[in-house]
Short mmCIF file of C-alpha atoms in Angstrom, two decimals:
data_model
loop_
_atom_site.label_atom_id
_atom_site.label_comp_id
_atom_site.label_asym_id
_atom_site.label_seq_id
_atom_site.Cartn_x
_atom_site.Cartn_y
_atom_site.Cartn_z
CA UNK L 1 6.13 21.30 13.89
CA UNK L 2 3.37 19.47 15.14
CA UNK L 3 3.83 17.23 18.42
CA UNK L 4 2.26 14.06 19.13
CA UNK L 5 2.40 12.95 22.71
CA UNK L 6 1.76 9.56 23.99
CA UNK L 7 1.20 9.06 27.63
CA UNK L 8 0.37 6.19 30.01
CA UNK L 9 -3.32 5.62 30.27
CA UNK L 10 -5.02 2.80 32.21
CA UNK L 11 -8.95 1.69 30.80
CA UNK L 12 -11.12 -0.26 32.54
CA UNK L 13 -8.12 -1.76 34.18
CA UNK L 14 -5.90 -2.14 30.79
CA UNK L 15 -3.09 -0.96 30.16
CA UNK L 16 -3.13 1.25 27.52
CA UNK L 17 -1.45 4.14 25.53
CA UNK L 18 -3.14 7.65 24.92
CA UNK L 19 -2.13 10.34 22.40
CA UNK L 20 -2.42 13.63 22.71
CA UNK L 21 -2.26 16.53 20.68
CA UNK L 22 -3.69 19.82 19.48
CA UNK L 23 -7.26 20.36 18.32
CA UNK L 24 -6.71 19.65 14.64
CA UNK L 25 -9.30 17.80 12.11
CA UNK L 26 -6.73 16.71 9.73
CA UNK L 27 -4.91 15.30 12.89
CA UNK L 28 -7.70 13.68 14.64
CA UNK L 29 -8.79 11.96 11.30
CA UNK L 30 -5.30 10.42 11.04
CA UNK L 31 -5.16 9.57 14.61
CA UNK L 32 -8.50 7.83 13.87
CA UNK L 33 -6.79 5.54 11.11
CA UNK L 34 -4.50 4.14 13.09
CA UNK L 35 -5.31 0.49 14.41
CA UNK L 36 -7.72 -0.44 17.02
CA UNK L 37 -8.09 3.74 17.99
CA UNK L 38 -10.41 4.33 20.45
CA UNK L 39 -12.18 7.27 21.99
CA UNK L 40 -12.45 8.08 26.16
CA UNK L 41 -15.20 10.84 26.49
CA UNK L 42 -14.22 10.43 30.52
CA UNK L 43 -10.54 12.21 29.58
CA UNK L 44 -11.51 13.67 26.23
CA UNK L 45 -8.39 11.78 24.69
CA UNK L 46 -7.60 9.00 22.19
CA UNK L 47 -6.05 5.62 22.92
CA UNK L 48 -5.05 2.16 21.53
CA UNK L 49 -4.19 -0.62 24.26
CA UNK L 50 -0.70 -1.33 24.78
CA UNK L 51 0.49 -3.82 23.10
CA UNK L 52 4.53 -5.29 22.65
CA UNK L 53 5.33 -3.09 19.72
CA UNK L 54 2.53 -0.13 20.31
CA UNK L 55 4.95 2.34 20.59
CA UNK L 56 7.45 1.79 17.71
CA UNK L 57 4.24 1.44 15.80
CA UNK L 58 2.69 4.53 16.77
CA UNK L 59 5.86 6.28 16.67
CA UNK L 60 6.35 5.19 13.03
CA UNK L 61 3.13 5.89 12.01
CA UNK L 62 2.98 9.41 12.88
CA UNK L 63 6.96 9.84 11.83
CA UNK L 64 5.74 9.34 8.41
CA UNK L 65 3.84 12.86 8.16
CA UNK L 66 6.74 14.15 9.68
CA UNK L 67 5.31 14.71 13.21
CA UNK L 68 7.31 15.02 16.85
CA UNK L 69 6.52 11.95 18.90
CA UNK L 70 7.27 12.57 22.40
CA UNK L 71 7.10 9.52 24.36
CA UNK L 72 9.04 10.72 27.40
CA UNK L 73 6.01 9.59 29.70
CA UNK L 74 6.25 5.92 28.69
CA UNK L 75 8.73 3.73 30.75
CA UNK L 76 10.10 1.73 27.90
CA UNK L 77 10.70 3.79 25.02
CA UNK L 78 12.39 2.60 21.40
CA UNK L 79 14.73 5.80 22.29
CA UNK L 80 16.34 6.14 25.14
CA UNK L 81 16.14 8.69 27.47
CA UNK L 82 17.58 7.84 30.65
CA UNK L 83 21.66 6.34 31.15
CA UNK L 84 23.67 6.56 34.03
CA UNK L 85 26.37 8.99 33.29
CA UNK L 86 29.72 7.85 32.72
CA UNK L 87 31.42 6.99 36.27
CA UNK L 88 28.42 8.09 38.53
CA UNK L 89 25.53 6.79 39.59
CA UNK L 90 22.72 9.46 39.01
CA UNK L 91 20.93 8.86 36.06
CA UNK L 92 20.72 11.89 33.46
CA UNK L 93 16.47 12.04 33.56
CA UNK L 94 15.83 14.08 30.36
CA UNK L 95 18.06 15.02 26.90
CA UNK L 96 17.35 18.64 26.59
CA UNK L 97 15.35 19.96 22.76
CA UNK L 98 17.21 20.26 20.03
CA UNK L 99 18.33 24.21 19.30
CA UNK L 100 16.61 26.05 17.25
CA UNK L 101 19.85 26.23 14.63
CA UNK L 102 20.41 22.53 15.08
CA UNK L 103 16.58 22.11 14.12
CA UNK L 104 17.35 23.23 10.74
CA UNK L 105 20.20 21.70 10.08
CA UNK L 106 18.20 18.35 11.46
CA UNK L 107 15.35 19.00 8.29
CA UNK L 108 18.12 20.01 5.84
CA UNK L 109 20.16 16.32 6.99
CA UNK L 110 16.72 15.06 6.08
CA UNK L 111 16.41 16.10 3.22
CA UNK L 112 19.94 15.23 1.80
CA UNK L 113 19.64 11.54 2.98
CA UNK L 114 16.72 11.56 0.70
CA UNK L 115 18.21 12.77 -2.07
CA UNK L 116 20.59 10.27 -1.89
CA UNK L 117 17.93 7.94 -2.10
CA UNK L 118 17.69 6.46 1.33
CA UNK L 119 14.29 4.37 2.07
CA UNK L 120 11.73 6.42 4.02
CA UNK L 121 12.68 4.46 7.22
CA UNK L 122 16.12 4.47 7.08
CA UNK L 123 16.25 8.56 6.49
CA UNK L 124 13.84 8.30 9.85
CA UNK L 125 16.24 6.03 11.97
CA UNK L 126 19.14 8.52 10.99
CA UNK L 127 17.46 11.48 11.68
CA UNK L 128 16.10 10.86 15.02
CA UNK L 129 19.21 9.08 16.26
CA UNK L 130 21.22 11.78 15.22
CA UNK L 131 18.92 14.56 16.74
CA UNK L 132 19.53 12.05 20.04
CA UNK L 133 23.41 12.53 19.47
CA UNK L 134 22.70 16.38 19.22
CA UNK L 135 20.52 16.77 22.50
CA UNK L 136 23.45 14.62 24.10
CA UNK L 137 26.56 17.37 23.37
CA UNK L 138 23.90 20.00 24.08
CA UNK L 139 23.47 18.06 28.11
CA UNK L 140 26.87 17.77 28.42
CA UNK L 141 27.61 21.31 26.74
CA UNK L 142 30.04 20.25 24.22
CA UNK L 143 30.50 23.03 21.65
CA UNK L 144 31.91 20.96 18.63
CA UNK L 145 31.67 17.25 17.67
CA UNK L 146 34.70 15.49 18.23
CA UNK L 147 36.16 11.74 18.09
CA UNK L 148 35.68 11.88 22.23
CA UNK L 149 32.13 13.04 22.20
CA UNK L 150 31.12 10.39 19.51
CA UNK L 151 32.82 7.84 22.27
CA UNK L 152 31.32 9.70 24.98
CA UNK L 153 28.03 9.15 23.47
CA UNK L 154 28.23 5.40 22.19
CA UNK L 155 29.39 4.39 26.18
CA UNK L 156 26.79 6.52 28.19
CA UNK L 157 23.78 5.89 25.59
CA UNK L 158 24.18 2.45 24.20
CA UNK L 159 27.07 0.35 25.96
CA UNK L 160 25.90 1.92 29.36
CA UNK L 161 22.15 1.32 28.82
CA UNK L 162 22.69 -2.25 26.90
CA UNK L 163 20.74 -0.99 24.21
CA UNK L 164 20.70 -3.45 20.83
CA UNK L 165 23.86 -4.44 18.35
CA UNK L 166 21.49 -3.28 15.75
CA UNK L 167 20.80 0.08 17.51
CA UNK L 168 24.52 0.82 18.02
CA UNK L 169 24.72 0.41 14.04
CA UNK L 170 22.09 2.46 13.49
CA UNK L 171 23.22 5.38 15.31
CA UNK L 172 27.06 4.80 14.70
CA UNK L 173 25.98 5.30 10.88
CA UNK L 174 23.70 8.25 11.37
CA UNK L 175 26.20 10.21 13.35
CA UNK L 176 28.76 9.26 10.54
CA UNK L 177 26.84 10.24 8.08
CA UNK L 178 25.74 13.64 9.58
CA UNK L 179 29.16 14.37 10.04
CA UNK L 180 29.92 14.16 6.38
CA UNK L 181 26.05 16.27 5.85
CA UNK L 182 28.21 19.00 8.01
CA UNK L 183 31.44 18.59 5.85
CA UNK L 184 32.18 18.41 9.73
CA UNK L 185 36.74 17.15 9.73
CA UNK L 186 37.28 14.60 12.63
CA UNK L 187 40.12 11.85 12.79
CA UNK L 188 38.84 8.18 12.07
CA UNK L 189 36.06 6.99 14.29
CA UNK L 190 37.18 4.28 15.80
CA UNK L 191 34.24 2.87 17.54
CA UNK L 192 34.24 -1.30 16.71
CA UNK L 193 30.81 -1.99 15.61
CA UNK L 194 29.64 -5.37 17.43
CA UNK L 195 28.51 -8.55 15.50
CA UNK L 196 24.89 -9.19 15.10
CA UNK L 197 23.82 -12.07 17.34
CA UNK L 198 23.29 -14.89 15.05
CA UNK L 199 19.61 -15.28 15.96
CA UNK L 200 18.07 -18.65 13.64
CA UNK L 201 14.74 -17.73 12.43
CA UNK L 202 11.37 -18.38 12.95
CA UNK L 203 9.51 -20.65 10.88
CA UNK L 204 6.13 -21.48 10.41
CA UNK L 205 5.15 -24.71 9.17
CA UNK L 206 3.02 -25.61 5.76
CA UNK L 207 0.10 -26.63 8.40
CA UNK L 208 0.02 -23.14 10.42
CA UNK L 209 0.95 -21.36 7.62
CA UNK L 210 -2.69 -23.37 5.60
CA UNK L 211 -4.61 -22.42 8.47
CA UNK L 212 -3.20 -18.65 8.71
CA UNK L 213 -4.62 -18.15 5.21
CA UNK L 214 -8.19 -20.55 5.79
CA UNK L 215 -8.96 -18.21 9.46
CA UNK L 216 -8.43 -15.26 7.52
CA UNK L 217 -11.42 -14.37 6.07
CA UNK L 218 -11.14 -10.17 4.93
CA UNK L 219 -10.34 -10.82 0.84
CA UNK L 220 -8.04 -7.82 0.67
CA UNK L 221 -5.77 -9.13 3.96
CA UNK L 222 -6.20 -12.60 3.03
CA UNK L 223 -4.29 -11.78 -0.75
CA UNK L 224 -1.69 -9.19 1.16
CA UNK L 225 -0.37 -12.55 3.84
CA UNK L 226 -0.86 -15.29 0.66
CA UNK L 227 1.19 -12.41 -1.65
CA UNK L 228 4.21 -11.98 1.36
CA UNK L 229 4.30 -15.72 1.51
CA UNK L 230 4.44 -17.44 -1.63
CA UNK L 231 6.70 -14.77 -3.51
CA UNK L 232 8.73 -14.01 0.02
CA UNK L 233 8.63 -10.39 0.07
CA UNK L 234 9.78 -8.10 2.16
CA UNK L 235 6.88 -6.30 3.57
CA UNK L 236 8.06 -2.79 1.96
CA UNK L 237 8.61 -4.84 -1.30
CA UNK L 238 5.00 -5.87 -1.31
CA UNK L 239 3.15 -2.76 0.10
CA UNK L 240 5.22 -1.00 -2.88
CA UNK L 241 4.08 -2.98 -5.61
CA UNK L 242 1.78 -2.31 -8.27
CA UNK L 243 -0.95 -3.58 -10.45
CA UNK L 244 1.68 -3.72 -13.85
CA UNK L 245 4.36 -5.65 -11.54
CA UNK L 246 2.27 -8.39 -11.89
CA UNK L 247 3.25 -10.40 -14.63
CA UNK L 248 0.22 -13.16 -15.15
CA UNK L 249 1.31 -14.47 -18.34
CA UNK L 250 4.94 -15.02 -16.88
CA UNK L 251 3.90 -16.44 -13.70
CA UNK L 252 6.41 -13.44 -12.22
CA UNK L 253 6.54 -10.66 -10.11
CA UNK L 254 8.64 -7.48 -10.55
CA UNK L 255 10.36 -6.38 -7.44
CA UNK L 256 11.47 -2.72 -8.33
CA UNK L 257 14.14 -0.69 -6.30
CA UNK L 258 14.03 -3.62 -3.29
CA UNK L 259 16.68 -3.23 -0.36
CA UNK L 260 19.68 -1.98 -1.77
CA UNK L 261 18.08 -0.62 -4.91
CA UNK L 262 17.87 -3.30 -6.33
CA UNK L 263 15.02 -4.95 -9.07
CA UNK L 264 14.38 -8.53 -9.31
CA UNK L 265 11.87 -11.14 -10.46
CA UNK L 266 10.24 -13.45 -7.61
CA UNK L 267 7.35 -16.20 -8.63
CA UNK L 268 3.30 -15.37 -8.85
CA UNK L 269 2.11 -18.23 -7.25
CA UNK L 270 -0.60 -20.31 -10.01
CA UNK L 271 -2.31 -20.66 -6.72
CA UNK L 272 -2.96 -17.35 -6.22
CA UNK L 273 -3.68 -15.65 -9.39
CA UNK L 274 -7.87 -16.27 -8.71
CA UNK L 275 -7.57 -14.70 -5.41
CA UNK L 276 -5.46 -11.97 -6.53
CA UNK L 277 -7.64 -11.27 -9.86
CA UNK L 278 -11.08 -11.59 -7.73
CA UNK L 279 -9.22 -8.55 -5.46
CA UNK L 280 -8.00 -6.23 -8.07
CA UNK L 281 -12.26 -6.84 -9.40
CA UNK L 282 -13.42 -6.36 -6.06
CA UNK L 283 -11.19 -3.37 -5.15
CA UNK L 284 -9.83 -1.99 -7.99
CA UNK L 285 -6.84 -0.01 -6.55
CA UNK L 286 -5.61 3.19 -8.37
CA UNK L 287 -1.67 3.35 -7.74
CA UNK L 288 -0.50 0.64 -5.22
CA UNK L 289 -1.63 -2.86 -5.06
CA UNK L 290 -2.75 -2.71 -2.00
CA UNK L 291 -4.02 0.63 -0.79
CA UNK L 292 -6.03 2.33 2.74
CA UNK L 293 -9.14 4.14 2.85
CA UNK L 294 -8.59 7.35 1.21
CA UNK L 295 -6.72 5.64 -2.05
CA UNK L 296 -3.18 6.17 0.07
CA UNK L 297 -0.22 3.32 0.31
CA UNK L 298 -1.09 0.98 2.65
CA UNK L 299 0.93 1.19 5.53
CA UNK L 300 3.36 -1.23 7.36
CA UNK L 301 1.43 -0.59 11.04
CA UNK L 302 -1.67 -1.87 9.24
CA UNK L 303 -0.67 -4.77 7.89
CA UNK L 304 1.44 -5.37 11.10
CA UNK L 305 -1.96 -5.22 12.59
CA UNK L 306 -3.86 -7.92 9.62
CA UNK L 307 -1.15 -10.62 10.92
CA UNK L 308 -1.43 -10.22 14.92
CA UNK L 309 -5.77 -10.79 14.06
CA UNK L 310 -4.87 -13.87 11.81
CA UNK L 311 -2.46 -15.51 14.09
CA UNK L 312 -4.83 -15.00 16.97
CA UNK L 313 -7.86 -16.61 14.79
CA UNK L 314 -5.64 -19.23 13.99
CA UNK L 315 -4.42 -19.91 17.54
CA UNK L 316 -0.99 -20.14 16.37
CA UNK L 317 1.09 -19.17 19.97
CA UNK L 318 4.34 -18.86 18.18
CA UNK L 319 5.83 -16.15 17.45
CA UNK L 320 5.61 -14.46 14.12
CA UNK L 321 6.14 -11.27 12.24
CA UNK L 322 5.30 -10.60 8.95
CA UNK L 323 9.34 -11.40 7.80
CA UNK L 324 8.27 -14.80 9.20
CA UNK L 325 6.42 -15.60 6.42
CA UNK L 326 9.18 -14.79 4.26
CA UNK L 327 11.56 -17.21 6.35
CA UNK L 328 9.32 -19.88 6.19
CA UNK L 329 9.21 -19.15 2.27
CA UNK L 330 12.05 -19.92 1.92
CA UNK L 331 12.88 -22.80 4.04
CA UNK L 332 9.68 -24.20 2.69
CA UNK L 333 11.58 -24.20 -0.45
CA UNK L 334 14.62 -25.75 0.96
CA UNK L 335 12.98 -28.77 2.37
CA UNK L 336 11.28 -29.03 -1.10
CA UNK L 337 14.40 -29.35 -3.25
CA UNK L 338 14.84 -26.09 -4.38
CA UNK L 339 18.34 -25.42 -5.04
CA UNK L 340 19.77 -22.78 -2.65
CA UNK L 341 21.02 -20.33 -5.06
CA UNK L 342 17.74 -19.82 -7.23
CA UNK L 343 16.55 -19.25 -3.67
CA UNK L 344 18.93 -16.54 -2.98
CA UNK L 345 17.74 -14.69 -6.32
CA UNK L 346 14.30 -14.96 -5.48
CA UNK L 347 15.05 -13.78 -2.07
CA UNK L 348 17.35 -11.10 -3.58
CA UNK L 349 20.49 -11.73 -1.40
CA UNK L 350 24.00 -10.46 -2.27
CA UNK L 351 25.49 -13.17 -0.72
CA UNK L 352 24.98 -16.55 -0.21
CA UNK L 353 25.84 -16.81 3.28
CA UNK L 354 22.81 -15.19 3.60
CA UNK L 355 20.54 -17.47 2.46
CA UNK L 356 22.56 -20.17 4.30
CA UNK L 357 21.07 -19.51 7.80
CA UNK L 358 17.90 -21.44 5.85
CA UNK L 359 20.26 -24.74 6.30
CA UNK L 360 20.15 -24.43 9.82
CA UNK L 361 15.77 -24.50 10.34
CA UNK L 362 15.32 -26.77 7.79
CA UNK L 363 13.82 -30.40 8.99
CA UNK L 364 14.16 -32.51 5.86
CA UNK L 365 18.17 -33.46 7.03
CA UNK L 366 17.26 -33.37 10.72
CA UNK L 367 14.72 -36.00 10.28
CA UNK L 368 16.48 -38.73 8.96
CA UNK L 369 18.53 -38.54 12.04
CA UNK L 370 18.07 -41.90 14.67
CA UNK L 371 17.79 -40.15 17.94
CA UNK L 372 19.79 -42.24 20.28
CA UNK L 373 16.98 -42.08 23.25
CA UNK L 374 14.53 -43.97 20.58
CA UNK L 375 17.01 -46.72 20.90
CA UNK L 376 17.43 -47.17 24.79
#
């Protein structure tokens, strides 16, 4: 398997992240596609600075050719690799490598979480916390999986080390599901999976998000941010579509297989069917809507990358992700009227608690409130 190593690296007094591997053109031409790559003749080694979500990115990027990442030199990692054991104070400083055996079984897990039609990052999240799990038992030297080890586990690696709610899900529900994989008989885990923190979203307002789409001047990551927006996709929904999605005469968009496998119609903007048309002229993609250099899917890291340059241009300090745009979709929406369950069907919830958390960053009720201090 091929390794990718990413190591601290300091440029011209910069902070930065280098990657390392073996001589390899195919390699060093995909290392080269990755975001704001740059050479260092000095140390004969490539390197992007670091930035607040370099690594995951990196480590995602490379994770979808199937590569090792081994970020072991980096202080903060998205996996963790230090905890203090259970009881004691020394810290355990490295997970041993997976076994050889447990390797396979690792690719074959793979491989039936995709045939059971898991998305591409979800069959990555499951697989590398599970292979965590795995180098765990083989540290302590437990010889079979067991309710204890599970606990053992979810206390020294995740309660112990205060890593995420959402982490502890994700690996609760890879181990589970690698235990049924193995056919693998244990009693009931019973592990109580925490609450999410009820974090309200950020919005952007119409006026940032106008000026977003006015500083951004590239045609092709101008029409990617307008598309997210004003049909509020999911970025995977939108990187996934394709030029016969696009309904014109409609005024719709097909969303096919979406987050729980699910299709759906969401609105083509009448705004943006000249910028969109004047693109698909322009570029002329093959297969995807929106595709790289060499004809391939445009990937999530990129356009990760098109929204940190616009928000910069457009001096907007808050912070935003590219779901941001979809949360300001829809509370757009909200403050315009829009009743809240067409917006749950154009946002594709199941529920519509969901869409609820929308009534708690809207303005439009807020605003008619009489402050007391404008009354002293």
């Amino acid at each position: 398997m091929i390794t990718i190593s990413l190591r601290p690296f300091w440029h011209q007094q910069t902070k930065c992240i280098s990657i390392h591997f073996d001589n390899d053109n195919n390699i060093s031409g995909y290392v080269k596609a990755f975001p704001d790559v740059s050479w260092n003749n000095t140390n004969k080694t490539f390197f992007i600075p670091h930035y607040r979500n370099a690594i995951s990115d990196l480590f995602n990027y490379f994770r979808q050719k199937g590569w090792y990442v081994d970020y072991s030199a980096l202080k903060t990692t998205p996996e963790p690799e230090t905890t203090e054991s259970k009881g004691q104070g020394s810290p355990i400083k490295k997970l041993p490598p997976l076994l050889e055996e447990q390797k396979i079984q690792i690719n074959k897990f793979g491989k039936w979480l995709e045939q059971k039609r898991f998305s591409k990052n979800t069959v990555n999240t499951y697989v590398e916390v599970t292979s965590l799990f795995l180098r765990y038992i083989n540290f302590k030297q437990i010889e079979s999986i067991t309710n204890r080890s599970i606990e053992q586990f979810n206390y020294d690696f995740i309660c112990n080390a205060k890593k995420s709610v959402s982490y502890q899900n994700q690996c609760i529900s890879g181990i589970k599901h690698y235990i049924d994989f193995k056919g693998i008989e244990i009693d009931k885990i019973d592990i109580k999976r925490p609450n999410k923190d009820k974090k309200l979203p950020n919005v952007l307002s119409k006026e940032e998000i106008k000026t977003l789409f006015e500083t951004t001047n590239n045609l092709k990551h101008k029409t990617l941010l307008s598309l997210v927006y004003s049909a509020g996709l999911r970025i995977g929904e939108a990187l996934n579509l394709r030029h016969r999605d696009i309904d014109f005469e409609r005024g719709l968009i097909h969303i096919k297989a979406a987050k729980g496998r699910k299709d759906r119609y969401t609105l083509l903007s009448r705004g943006i069917v000249p910028m969109l048309q004047t693109y698909l002229s322009h570029y002329n993609p093959k297969h995807y809507l929106f595709e790289g250099r060499n004809g391939e899917q445009y990937t999530q890291v990129s356009a990760r990358q098109v929204l940190k340059k616009s928000l910069v241009n457009a001096g907007i300090q808050k912070y935003a992700t590219l779901h941001t745009l979809r949360h300001s979709f829809a509370t757009h929406l909200l403050e315009s009227g829009t009743d809240i369950r067409y917006i749950q069907e154009l946002l594709g919830h199941n529920s519509p608690k969901t869409t609820m958390i929308y009534t708690h960053v809207s303005t439009t009720n807020l605003k008619d409130i009489k402050n007391p201090f404008d009354s002293l």
